[in-house]
GROMACS .gro file of C-alpha atoms in nm:
model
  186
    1UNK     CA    1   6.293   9.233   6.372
    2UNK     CA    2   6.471   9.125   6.703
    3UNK     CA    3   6.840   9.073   6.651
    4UNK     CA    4   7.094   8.953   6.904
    5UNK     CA    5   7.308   9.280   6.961
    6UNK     CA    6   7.672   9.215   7.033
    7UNK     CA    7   7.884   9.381   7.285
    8UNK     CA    8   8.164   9.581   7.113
    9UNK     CA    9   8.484   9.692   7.307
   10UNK     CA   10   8.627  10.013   7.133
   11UNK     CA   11   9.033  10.070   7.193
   12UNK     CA   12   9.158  10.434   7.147
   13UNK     CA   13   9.485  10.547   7.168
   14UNK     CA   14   9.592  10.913   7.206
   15UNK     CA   15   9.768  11.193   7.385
   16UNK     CA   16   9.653  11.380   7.721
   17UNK     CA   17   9.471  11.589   7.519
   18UNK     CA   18   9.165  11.832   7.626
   19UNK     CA   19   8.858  11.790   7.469
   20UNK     CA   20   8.955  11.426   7.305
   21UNK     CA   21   8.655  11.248   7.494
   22UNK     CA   22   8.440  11.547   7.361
   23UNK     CA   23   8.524  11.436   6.992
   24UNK     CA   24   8.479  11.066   7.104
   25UNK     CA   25   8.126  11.094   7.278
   26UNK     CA   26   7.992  11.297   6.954
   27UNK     CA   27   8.133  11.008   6.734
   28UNK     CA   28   7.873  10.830   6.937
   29UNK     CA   29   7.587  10.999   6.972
   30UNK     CA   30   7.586  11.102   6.632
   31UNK     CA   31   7.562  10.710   6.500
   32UNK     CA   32   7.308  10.687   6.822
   33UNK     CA   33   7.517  10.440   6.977
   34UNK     CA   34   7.463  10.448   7.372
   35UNK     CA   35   7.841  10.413   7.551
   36UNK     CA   36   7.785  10.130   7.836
   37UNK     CA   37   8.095  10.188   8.026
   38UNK     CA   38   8.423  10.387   8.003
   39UNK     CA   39   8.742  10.382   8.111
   40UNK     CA   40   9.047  10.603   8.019
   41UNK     CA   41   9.380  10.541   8.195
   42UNK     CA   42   9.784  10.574   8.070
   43UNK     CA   43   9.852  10.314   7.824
   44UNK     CA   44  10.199  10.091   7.848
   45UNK     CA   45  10.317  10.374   7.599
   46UNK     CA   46  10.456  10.674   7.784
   47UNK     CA   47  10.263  10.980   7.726
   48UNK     CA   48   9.972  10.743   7.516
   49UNK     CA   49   9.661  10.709   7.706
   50UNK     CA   50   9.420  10.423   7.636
   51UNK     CA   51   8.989  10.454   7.603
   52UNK     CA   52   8.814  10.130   7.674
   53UNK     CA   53   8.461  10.208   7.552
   54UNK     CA   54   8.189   9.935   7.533
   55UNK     CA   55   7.872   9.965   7.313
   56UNK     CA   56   7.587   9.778   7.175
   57UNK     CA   57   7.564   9.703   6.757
   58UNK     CA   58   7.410   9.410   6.574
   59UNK     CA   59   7.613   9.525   6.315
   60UNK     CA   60   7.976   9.517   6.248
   61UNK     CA   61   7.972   9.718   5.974
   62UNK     CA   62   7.887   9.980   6.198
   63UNK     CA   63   8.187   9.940   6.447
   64UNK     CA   64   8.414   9.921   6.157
   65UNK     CA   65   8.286  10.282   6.039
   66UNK     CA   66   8.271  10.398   6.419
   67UNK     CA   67   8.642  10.285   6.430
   68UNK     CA   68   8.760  10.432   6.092
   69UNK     CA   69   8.530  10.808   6.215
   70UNK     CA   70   8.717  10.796   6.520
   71UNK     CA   71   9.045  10.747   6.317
   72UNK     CA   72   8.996  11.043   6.160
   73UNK     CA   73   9.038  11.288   6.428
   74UNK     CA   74   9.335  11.465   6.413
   75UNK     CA   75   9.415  11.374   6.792
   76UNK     CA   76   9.349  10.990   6.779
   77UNK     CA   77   9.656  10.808   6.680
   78UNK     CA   78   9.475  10.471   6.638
   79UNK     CA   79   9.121  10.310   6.727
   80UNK     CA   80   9.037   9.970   6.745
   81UNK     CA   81   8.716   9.728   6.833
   82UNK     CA   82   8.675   9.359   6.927
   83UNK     CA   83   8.486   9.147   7.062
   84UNK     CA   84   8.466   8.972   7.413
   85UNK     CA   85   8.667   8.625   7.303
   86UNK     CA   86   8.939   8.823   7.163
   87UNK     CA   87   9.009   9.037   7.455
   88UNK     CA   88   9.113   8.938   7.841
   89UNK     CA   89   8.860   9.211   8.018
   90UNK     CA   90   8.743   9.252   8.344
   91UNK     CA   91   8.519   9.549   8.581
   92UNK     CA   92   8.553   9.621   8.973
   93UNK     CA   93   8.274   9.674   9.171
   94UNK     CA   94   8.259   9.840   9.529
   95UNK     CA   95   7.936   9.734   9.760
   96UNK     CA   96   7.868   9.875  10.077
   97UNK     CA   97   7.695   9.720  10.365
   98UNK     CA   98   7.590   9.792  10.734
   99UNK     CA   99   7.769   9.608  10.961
  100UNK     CA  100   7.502   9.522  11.170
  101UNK     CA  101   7.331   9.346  10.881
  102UNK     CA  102   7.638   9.171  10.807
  103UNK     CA  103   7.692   9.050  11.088
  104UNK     CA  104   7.322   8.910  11.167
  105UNK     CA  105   7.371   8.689  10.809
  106UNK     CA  106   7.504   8.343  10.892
  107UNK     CA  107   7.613   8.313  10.502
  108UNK     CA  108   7.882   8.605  10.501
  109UNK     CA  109   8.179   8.314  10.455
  110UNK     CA  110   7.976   8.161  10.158
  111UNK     CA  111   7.929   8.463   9.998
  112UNK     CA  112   8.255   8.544  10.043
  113UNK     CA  113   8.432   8.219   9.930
  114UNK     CA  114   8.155   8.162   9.662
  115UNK     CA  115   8.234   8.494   9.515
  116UNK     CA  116   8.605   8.561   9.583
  117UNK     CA  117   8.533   8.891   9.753
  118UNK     CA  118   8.819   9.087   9.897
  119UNK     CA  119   8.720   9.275  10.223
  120UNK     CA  120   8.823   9.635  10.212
  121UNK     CA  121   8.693   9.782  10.522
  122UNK     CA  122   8.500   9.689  10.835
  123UNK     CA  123   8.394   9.985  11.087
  124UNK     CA  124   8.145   9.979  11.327
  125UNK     CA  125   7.893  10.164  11.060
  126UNK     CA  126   8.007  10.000  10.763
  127UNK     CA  127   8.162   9.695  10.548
  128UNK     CA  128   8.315   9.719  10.181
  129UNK     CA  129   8.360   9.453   9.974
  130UNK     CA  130   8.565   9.432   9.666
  131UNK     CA  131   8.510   9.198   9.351
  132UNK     CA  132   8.645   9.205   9.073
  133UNK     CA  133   8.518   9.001   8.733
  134UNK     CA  134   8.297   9.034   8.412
  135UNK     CA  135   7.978   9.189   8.410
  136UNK     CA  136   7.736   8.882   8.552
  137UNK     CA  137   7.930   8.834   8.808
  138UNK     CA  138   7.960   9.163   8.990
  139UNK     CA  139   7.599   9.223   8.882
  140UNK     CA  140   7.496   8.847   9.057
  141UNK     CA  141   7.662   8.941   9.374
  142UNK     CA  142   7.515   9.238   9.420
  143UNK     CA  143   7.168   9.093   9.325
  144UNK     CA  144   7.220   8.818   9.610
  145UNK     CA  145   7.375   9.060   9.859
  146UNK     CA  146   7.066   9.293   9.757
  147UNK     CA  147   6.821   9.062   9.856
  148UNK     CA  148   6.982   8.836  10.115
  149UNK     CA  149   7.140   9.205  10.339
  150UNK     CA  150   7.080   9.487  10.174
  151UNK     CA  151   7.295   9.730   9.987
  152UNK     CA  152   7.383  10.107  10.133
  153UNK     CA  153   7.628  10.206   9.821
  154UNK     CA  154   7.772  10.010   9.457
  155UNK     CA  155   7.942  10.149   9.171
  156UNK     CA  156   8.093   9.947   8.881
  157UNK     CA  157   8.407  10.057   8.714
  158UNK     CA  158   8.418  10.079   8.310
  159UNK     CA  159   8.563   9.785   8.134
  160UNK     CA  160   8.915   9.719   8.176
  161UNK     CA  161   9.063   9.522   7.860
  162UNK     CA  162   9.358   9.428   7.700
  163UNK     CA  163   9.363   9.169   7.336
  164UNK     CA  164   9.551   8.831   7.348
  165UNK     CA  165   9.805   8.944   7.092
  166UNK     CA  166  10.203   8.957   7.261
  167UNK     CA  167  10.162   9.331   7.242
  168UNK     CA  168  10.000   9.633   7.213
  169UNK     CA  169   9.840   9.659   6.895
  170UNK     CA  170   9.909  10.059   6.886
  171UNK     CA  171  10.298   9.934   6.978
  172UNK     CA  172  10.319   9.758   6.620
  173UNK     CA  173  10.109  10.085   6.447
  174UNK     CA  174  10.413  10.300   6.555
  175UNK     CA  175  10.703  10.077   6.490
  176UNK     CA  176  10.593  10.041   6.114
  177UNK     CA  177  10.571  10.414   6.149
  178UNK     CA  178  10.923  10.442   6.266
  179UNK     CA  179  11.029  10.204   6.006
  180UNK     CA  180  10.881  10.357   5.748
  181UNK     CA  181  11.005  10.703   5.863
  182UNK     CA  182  11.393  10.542   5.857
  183UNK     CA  183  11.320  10.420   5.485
  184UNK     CA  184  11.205  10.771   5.400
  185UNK     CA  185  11.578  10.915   5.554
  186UNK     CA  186  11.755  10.661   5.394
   0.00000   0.00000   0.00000
């Protein structure tokens, strides 16, 4: 049986906490779903920091238990998951070339302009581009610039993602909280 697997993105909120991507990972591995890429930075919350996993399912049953596991630690305040056309996402990617190379290829400009690379650096050794866009196209530059000059150094970052709601979905999560915390008082 060969099903179409769909890429998942998986939203966590939580505090600075040690050991939280410990608990995450072994959410993971013990449902034997492979993390593609990661990325943990502060969230638009102060003192919330934000997970941006992506993974492989062709089943959305699983996510939704992933997401309700992952709930259930005691230092997750919420976790979400969607999928690519509800999210605005993108990835950086760093390549590294010799200048010398670069400088032999007529088509630098076109790859430049066809790809919308940003030039960080140029020494006498070395040139680093910048992109930044979904997965195909960092992975088609570096393909081309693979074959057409040669590439010394790449790395990818982890997804980047935020939904097309107005706000942060964790935002409306604690405001009911608050809400319901006033009601309580009153």
């Amino acid at each position: 049986m060969n099903e179409e697997k769909t890429l998942y993105t998986i939203t966590i909120f939580s505090e600075n906490t040690v050991g939280v991507l410990n608990q995450i990972t072994t959410i993971f591995t013990r449902r034997q779903l492979n993390i593609e890429t990661l990325s943990v930075s502060p969230s638009a919350i102060r003192g919330i920091h934000k997970f941006t996993i992506t993974t492989y399912s062709h089943d959305e049953e699983v996510m939704k238990k992933l997401v309700r596991q992952i709930d259930k630690r005691v230092d997750i305040l919420k976790a979400y998951y969607n999928v690519d056309d509800e999210l605005i996402h993108q990835e950086l990617a760093l390549y590294k070339l010799s200048t010398e190379k670069v400088l032999e290829h007529s088509s630098v400009e076109y790859l430049i302009r066809k790809y919308n690379i940003r030039v960080l650096e140029i020494t006498a050794d070395c040139v680093v581009f910048l992109k930044a866009g979904h997965y195909k196209e960092t992975q088609g530059l570096f393909d081309e610039l693979a074959e057409k000059i040669g590439v010394l150094q790449f790395i990818r970052s982890g997804r980047i993602a935020i939904t097309k709601s107005k706000v942060e979905r964790l935002s409306d999560m604690l405001s009911k909280r608050e809400n319901l915390k006033s009601e309580i008082r009153s």
